[in-house]
Short mmCIF file of C-alpha atoms and ligand atoms in Angstrom, two decimals:
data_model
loop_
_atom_site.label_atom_id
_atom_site.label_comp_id
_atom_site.label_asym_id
_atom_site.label_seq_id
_atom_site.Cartn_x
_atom_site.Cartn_y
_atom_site.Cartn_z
CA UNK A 4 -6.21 2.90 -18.57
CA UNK A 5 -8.58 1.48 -21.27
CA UNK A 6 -9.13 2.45 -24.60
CA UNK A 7 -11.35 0.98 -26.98
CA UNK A 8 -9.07 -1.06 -28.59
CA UNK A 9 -7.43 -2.47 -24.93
CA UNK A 10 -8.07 -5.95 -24.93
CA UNK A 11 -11.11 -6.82 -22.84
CA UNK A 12 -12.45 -10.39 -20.85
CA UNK A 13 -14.60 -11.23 -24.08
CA UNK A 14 -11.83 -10.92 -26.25
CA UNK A 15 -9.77 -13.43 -24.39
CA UNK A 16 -12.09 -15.68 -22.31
CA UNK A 17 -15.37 -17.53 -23.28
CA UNK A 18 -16.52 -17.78 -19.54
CA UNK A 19 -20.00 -15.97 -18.83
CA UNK A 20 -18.81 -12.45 -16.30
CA UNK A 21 -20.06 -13.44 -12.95
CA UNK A 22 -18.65 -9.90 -11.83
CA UNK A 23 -16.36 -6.73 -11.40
CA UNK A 24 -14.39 -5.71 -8.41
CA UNK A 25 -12.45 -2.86 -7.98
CA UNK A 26 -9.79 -1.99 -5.61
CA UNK A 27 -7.86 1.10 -4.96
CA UNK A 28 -4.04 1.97 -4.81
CA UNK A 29 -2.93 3.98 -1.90
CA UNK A 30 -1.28 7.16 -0.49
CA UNK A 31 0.35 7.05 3.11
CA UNK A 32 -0.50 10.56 4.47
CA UNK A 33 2.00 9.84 7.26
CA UNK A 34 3.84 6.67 9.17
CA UNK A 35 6.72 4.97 7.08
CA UNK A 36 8.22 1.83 7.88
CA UNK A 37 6.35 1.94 11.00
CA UNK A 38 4.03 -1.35 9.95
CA UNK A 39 6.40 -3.85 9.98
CA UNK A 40 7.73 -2.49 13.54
CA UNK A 41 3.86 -3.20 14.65
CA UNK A 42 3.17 0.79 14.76
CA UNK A 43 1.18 3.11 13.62
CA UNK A 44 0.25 4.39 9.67
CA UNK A 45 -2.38 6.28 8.36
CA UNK A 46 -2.85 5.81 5.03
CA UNK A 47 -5.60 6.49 2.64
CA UNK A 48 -7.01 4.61 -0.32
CA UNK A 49 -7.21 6.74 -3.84
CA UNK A 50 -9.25 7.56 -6.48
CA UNK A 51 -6.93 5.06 -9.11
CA UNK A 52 -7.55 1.57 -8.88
CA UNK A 53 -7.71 -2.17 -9.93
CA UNK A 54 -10.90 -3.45 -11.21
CA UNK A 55 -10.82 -7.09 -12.17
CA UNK A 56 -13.80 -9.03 -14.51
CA UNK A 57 -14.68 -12.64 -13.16
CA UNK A 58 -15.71 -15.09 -15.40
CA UNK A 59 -16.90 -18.86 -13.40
CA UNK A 60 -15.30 -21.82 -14.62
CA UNK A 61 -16.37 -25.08 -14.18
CA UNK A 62 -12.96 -26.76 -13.34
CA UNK A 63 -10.41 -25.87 -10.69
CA UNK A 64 -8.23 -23.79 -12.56
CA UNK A 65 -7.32 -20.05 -12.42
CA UNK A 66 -6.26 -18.26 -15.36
CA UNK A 67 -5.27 -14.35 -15.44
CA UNK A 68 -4.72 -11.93 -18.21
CA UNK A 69 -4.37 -8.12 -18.41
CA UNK A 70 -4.05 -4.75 -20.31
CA UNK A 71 -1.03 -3.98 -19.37
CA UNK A 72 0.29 -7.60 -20.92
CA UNK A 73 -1.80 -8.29 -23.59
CA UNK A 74 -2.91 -11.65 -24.93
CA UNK A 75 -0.93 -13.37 -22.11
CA UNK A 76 -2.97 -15.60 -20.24
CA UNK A 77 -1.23 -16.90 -17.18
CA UNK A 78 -3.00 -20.35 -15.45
CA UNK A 79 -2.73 -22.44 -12.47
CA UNK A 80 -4.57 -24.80 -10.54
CA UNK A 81 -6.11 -24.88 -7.44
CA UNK A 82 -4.86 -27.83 -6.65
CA UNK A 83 -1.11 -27.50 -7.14
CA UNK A 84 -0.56 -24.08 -6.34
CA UNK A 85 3.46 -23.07 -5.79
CA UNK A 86 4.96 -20.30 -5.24
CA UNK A 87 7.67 -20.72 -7.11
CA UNK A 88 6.04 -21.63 -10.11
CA UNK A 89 4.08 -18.16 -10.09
CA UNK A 90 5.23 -15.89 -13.08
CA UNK A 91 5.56 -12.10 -13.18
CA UNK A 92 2.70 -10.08 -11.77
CA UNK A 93 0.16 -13.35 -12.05
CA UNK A 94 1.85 -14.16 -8.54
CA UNK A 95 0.07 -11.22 -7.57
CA UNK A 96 -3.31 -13.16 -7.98
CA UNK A 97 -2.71 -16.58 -7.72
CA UNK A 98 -0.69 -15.87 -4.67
CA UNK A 99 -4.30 -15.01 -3.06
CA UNK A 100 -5.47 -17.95 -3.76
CA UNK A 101 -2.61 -19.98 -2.28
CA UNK A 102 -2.50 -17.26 0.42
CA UNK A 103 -6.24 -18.18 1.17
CA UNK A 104 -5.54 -21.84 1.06
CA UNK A 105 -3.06 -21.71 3.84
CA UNK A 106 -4.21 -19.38 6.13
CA UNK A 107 -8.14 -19.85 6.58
CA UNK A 108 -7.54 -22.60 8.38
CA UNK A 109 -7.32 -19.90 10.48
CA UNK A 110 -10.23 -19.13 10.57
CA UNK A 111 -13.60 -20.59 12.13
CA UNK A 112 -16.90 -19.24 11.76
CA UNK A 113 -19.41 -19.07 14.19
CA UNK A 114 -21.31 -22.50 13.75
CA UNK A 115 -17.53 -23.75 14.08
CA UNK A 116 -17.36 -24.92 10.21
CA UNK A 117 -13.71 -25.21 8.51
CA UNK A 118 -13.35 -23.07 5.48
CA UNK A 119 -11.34 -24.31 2.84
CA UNK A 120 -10.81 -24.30 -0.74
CA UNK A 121 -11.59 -28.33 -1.27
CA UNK A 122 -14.80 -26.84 -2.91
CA UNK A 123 -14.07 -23.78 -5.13
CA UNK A 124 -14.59 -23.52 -8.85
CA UNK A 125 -11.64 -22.03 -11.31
CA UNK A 126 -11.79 -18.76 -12.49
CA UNK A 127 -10.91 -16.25 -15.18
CA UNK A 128 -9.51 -13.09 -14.13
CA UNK A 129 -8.72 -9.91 -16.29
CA UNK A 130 -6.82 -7.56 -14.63
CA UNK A 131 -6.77 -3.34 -15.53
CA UNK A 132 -5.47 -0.56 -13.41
CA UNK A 133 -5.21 2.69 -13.63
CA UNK A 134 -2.78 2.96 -10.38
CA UNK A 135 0.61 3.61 -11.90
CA UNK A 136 2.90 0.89 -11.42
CA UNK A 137 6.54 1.54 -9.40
CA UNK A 138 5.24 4.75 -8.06
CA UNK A 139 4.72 3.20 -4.29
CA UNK A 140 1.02 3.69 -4.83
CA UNK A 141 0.80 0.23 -4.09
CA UNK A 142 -0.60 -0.80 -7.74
CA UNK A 143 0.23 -4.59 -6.33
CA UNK A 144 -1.80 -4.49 -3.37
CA UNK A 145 -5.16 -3.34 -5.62
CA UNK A 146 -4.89 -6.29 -7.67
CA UNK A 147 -4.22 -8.53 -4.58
CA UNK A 148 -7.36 -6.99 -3.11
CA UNK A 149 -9.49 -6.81 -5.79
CA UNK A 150 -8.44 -10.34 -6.30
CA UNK A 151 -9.45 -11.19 -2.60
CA UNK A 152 -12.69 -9.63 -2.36
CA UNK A 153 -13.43 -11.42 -5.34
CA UNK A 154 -12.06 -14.76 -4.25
CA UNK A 155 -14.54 -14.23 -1.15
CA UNK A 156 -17.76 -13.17 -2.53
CA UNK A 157 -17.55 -15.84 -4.66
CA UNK A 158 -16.11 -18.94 -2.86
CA UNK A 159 -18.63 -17.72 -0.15
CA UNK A 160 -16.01 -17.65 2.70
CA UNK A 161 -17.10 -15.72 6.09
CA UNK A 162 -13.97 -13.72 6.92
CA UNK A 163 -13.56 -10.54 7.39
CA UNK A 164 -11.62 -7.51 5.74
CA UNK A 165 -8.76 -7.41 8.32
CA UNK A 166 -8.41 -10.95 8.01
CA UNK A 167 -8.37 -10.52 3.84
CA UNK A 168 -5.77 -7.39 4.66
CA UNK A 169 -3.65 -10.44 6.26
CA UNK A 170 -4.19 -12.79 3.19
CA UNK A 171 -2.58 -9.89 1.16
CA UNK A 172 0.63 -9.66 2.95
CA UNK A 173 1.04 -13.20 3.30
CA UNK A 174 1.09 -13.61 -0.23
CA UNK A 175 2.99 -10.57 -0.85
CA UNK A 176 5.86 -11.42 1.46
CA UNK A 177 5.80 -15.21 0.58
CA UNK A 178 4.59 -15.73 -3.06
CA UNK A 179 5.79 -12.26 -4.63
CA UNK A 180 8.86 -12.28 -1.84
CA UNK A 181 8.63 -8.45 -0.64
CA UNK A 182 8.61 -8.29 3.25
CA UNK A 183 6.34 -5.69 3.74
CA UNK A 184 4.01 -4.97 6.19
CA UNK A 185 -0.08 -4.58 6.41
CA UNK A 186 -0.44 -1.08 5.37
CA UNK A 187 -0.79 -1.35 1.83
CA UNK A 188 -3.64 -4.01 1.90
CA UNK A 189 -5.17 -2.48 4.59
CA UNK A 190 -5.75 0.98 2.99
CA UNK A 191 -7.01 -1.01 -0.24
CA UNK A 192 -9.55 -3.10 2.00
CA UNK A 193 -10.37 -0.13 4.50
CA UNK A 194 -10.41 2.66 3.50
CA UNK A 195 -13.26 5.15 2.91
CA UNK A 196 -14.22 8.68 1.10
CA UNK A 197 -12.39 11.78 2.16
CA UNK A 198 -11.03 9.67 4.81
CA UNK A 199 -7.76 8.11 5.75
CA UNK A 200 -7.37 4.55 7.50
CA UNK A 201 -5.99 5.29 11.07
CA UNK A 202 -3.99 1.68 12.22
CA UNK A 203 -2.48 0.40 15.03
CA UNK A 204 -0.20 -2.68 13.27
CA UNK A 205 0.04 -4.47 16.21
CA UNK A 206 -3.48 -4.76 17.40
CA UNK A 207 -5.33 -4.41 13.55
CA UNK A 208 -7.28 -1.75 15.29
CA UNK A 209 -8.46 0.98 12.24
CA UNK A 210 -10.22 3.72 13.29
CA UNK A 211 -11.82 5.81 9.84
CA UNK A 212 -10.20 9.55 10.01
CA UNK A 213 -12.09 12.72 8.64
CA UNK A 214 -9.53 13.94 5.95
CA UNK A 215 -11.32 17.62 5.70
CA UNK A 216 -9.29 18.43 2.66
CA UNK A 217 -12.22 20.18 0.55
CA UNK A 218 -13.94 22.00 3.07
CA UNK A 219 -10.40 23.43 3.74
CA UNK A 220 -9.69 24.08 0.03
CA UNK A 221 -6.75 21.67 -0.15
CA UNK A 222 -5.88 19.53 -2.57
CA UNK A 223 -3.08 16.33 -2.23
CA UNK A 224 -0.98 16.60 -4.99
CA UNK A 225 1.12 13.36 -5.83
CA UNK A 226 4.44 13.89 -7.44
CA UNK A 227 5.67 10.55 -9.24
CA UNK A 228 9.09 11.24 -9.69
CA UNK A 229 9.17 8.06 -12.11
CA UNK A 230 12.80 6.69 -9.87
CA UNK A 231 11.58 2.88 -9.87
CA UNK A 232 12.20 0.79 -6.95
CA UNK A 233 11.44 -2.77 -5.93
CA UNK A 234 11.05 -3.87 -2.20
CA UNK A 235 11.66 -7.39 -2.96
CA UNK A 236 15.60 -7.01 -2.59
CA UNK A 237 17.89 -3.80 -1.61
CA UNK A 238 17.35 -1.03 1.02
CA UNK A 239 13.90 -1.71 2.02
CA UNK A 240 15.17 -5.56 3.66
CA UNK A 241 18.09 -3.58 5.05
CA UNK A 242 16.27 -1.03 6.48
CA UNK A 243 13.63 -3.85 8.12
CA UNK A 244 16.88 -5.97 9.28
CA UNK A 245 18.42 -2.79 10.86
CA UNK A 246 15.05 -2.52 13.08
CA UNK A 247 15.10 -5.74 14.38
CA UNK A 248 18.16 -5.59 15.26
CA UNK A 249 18.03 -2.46 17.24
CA UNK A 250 14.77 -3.89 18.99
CA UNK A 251 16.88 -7.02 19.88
CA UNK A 252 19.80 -4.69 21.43
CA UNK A 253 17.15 -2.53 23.59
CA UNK A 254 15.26 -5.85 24.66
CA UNK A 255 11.76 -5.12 23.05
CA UNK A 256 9.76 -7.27 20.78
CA UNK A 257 9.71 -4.62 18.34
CA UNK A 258 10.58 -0.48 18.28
CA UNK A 259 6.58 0.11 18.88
CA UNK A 260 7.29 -0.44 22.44
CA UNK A 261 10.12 2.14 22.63
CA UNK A 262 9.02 5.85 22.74
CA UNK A 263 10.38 9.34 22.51
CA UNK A 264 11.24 8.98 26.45
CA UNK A 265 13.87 5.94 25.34
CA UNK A 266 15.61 8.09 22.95
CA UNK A 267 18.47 8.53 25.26
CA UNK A 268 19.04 5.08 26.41
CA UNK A 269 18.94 3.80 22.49
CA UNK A 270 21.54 6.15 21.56
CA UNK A 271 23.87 5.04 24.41
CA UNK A 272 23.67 1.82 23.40
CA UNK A 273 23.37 1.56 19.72
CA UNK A 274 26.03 2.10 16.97
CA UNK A 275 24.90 5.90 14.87
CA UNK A 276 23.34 4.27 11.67
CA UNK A 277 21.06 1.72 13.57
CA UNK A 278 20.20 4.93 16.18
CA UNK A 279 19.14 6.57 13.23
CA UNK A 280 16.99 3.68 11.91
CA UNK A 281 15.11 3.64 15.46
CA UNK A 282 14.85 7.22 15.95
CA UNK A 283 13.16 7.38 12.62
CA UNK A 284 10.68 5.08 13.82
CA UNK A 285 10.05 6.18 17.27
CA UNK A 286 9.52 9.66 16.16
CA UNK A 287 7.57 8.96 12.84
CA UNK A 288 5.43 6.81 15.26
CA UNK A 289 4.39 9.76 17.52
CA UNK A 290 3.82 11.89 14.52
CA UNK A 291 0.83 9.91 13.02
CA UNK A 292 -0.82 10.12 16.77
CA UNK A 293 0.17 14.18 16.70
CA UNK A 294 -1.16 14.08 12.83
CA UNK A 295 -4.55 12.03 13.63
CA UNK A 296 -4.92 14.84 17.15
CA UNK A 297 -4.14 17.93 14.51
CA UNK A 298 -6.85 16.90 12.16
CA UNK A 299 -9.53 16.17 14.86
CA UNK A 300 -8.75 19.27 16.68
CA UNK A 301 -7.51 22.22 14.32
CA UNK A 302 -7.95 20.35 10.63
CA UNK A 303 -6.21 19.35 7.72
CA UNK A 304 -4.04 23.04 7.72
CA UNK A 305 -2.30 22.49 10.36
CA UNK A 306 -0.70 18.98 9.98
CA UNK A 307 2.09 20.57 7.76
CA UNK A 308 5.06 20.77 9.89
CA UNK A 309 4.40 16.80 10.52
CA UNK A 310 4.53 15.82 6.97
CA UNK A 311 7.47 17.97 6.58
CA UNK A 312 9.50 16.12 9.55
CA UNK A 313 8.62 12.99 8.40
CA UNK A 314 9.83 13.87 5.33
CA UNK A 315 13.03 15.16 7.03
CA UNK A 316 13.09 12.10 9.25
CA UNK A 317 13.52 9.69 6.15
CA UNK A 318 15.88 11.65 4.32
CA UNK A 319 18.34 11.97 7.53
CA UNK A 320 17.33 9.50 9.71
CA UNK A 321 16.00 6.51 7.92
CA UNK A 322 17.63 7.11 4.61
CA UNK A 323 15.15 5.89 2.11
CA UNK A 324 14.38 9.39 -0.11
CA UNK A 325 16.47 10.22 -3.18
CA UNK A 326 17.04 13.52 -4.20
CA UNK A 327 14.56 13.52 -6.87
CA UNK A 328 12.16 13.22 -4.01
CA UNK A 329 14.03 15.81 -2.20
CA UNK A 330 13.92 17.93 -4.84
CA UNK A 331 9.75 17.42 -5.22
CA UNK A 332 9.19 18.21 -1.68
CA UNK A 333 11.19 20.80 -1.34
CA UNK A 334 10.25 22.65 -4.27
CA UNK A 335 6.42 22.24 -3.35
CA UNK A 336 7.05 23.31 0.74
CA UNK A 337 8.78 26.61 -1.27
CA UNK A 338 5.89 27.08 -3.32
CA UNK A 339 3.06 27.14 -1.46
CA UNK A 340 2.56 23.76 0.04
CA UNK A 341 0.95 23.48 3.00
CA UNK A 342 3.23 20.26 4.03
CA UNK A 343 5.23 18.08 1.81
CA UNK A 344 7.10 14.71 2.19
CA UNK A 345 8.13 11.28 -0.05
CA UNK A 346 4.97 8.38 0.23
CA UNK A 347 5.47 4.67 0.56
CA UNK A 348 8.85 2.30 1.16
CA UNK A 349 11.10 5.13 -0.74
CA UNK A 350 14.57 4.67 -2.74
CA UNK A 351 12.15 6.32 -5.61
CA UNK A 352 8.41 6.47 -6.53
CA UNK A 353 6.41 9.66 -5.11
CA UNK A 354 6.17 12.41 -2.88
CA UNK A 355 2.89 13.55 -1.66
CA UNK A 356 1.87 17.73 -0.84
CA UNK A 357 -0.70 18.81 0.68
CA UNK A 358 -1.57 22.53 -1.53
CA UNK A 359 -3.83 25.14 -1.33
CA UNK A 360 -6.08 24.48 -4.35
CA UNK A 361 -5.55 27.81 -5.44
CA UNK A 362 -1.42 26.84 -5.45
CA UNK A 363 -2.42 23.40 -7.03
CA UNK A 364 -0.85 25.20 -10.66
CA UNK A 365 1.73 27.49 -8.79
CA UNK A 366 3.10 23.99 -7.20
CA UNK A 367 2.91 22.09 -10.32
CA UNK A 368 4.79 24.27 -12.86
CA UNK A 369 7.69 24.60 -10.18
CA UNK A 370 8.36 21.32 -9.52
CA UNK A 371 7.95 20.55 -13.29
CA UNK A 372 10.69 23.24 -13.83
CA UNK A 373 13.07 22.56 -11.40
CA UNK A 374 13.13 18.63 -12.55
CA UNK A 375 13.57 20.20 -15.78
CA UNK A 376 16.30 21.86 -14.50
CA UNK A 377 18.47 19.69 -12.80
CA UNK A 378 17.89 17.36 -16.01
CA UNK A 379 15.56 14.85 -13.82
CA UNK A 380 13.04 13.02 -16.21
CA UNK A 381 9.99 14.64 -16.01
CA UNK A 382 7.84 13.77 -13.05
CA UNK A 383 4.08 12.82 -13.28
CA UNK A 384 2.02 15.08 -11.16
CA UNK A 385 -1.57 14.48 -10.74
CA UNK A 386 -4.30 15.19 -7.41
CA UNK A 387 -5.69 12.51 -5.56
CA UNK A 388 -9.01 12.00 -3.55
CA UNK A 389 -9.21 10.12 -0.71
CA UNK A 390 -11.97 6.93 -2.06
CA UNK A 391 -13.61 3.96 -0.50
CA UNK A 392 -11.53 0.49 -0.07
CA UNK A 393 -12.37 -2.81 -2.57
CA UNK A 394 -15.90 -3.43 -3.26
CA UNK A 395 -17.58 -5.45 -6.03
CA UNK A 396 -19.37 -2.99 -8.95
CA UNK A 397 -22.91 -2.98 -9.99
CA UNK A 398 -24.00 -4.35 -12.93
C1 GLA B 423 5.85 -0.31 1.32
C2 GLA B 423 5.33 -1.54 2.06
C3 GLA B 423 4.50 -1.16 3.28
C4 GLA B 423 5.26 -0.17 4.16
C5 GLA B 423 5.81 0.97 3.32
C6 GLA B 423 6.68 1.90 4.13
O1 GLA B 423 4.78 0.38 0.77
O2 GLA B 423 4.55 -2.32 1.19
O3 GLA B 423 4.16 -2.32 4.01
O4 GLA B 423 6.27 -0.82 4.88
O5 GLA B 423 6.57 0.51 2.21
O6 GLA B 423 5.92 2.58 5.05
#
């Protein structure tokens, strides 16, 4: 966050501030490592964000500096933009841009006209988030969105926000090297107040979901167990290689065309730990359609027992939690919470429960204490709102 003495655009560029852009980190209320199998998620964007100042430049290069690395300016151009020569988080920006570059031509707008980047100016970026980094709040995809909106407001391109959502993982999977799927940017781009983003991964369908926390008098508590991970190499690959594979061996392009019914069949044919892996998915699938019915029908207090079977489902089934995590969600479900589970791609980062508001304290100080007491490091525990997606700011 800033302080008066963070450094600031003025302090490190002598650009004039075209604008600001902000874009928000994300929660996943429900449906893990269901994107990248072309399922379902509902996720919703939070009240911690990415806001970026734009200065115009009258060149073709890009430079980027931040408050959380200060008085390092990173720079590239737009006309030799690599990958591999990206450093550190600036790949998180100038990956857009390169991201941009090869996929709008894509893209067509109506009078049939060819975007490209042959005719956009350089810019300078600063960079400052409040979304806590390694927490699987997705603090990467607000910069890459804030970037983007940016990028596209200014450069004047006409595309839209699923097709910016796209941009995002493209340049998260190739120029930072995770290969995740379209939730994160999605949520960033989509999402809306008190809402959560409701999206079918294969068909980019999102469909805006009435949360209904307040009027209930709930509160979503997120428990940052501070366990880093990285997606980039490890379990999260694994776990995305153990999917295909078990869509290959049951013949389907990918486990969203399996359902509950095939359960039977995919255990007769697949070794335990990849039957695990599917059944994770099949089932977490079906519980964002049961979680989107519970809130339309009976509201926000009775999609508990969901969020605690996902929970259970990734512990078990998909192993991805850590018992930090456990230890979060299980504390908060014995404490009041309404529903608990771990948020985002797992092996650390946070758990998310869903708390009475009059429990908010009664949840808090137990989960604080039983960290303390099974000599975890002490986990950050704050409440998030359901916010709208990227946007540019006023003034
Ligand atoms: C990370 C990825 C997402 C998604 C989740 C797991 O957040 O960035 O694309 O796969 O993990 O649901």
């Amino acid at each position: 966050m800033s302080t008066t003495d963070s450094p600031t655009f003025d302090g490190i560029f002598d650009t004039e501030v075209v604008g600001r852009w902000q874009a928000p980190g994300r929660v996943n209320l429900i449906g893990e490592h269901t994107d990248y199998n072309d399922g379902f998620v509902l996720p919703l964007a939070i009240d911690r964000a990415t806001t970026i100042t734009v200065g115009r430049r009258n060149d073709r290069l890009l430079r980027a500096s931040s408050s959380f690395e200060p008085g390092v300016v990173h720079e590239a151009s737009l006309d030799a933009l690599d990958p591999a020569t990206l450093d550190g988080w600036s790949a998180y920006v100038f990956g857009i841009a390169w991201a941009l570059a090869k996929k709008l031509p894509e893209v067509t707008t109506s009078d049939d006209v060819a975007i490209d980047l042959s005719e956009a100016f350089g810019l300078d970026i600063f960079v400052d988030s409040d979304v806590p980094v390694g927490a699987g709040l997705s603090s990467s995809a607000a910069i890459e969105c804030s970037v983007a909106v940016a990028m596209a407001d200014l450069w004047n391109l006409d595309v839209t926000r699923p097709f910016l959502a796209s941009v995002g993982q493209y340049s998260e999977n190739h120029a930072v090297g995770a290969p995740t799927g379209i939730m994160d940017q999605s949520a960033s781009l989509l999402g809306r107040a008190d809402s959560a983003v409701f999206l079918d991964c294969r068909s980019l369908d999102a469909e805006v979901i009435d949360l209904g926390f307040a009027p209930a008098s709930l509160e979503l508590l997120v428990i940052d167990t501070r366990v880093e991970h990285a997606h980039a190499t490890g379990g999260y690959v694994e776990r995305r290689a153990s999917c295909e594979k078990g869509a290959a061996a049951l013949g389907v392009t990918s486990l969203r065309d399996l359902d509950v019914s095939d359960l039977e069949r995919a255990e007769s044919l697949l070794d335990d730990e990849t039957y695990r892996r599917v059944r994770h998915v099949i089932t977490e699938n079906q519980r964002v359609l049961d979680t989107v019915r519970t809130l339309r029908e009976s509201g926000p207090g009775a999609i508990g027992a969901l969020l605690d079977a996902s929970h259970v489902s990734m512990r078990d089934d998909f192993e991805i939690s850590v018992p930090e995590l456990d230890l979060a969600v299980s504390t908060a479900q014995s404490t009041g919470a309404v529903g608990a589970r771990m948020t985002g791609g797992g092996f650390g980062g946070a758990a998310i429960a869903l708390v009475p508001s009059d429990s908010r304290e009664t949840v808090t100080a137990a989960v604080l204490e039983a960290f303390a007491a099974a000599g975890y490091r002490e986990p950050t525990i704050f409440a998030v709102h359901a916010a709208d997606g990227a946007h540019r700011l006023e003034g």
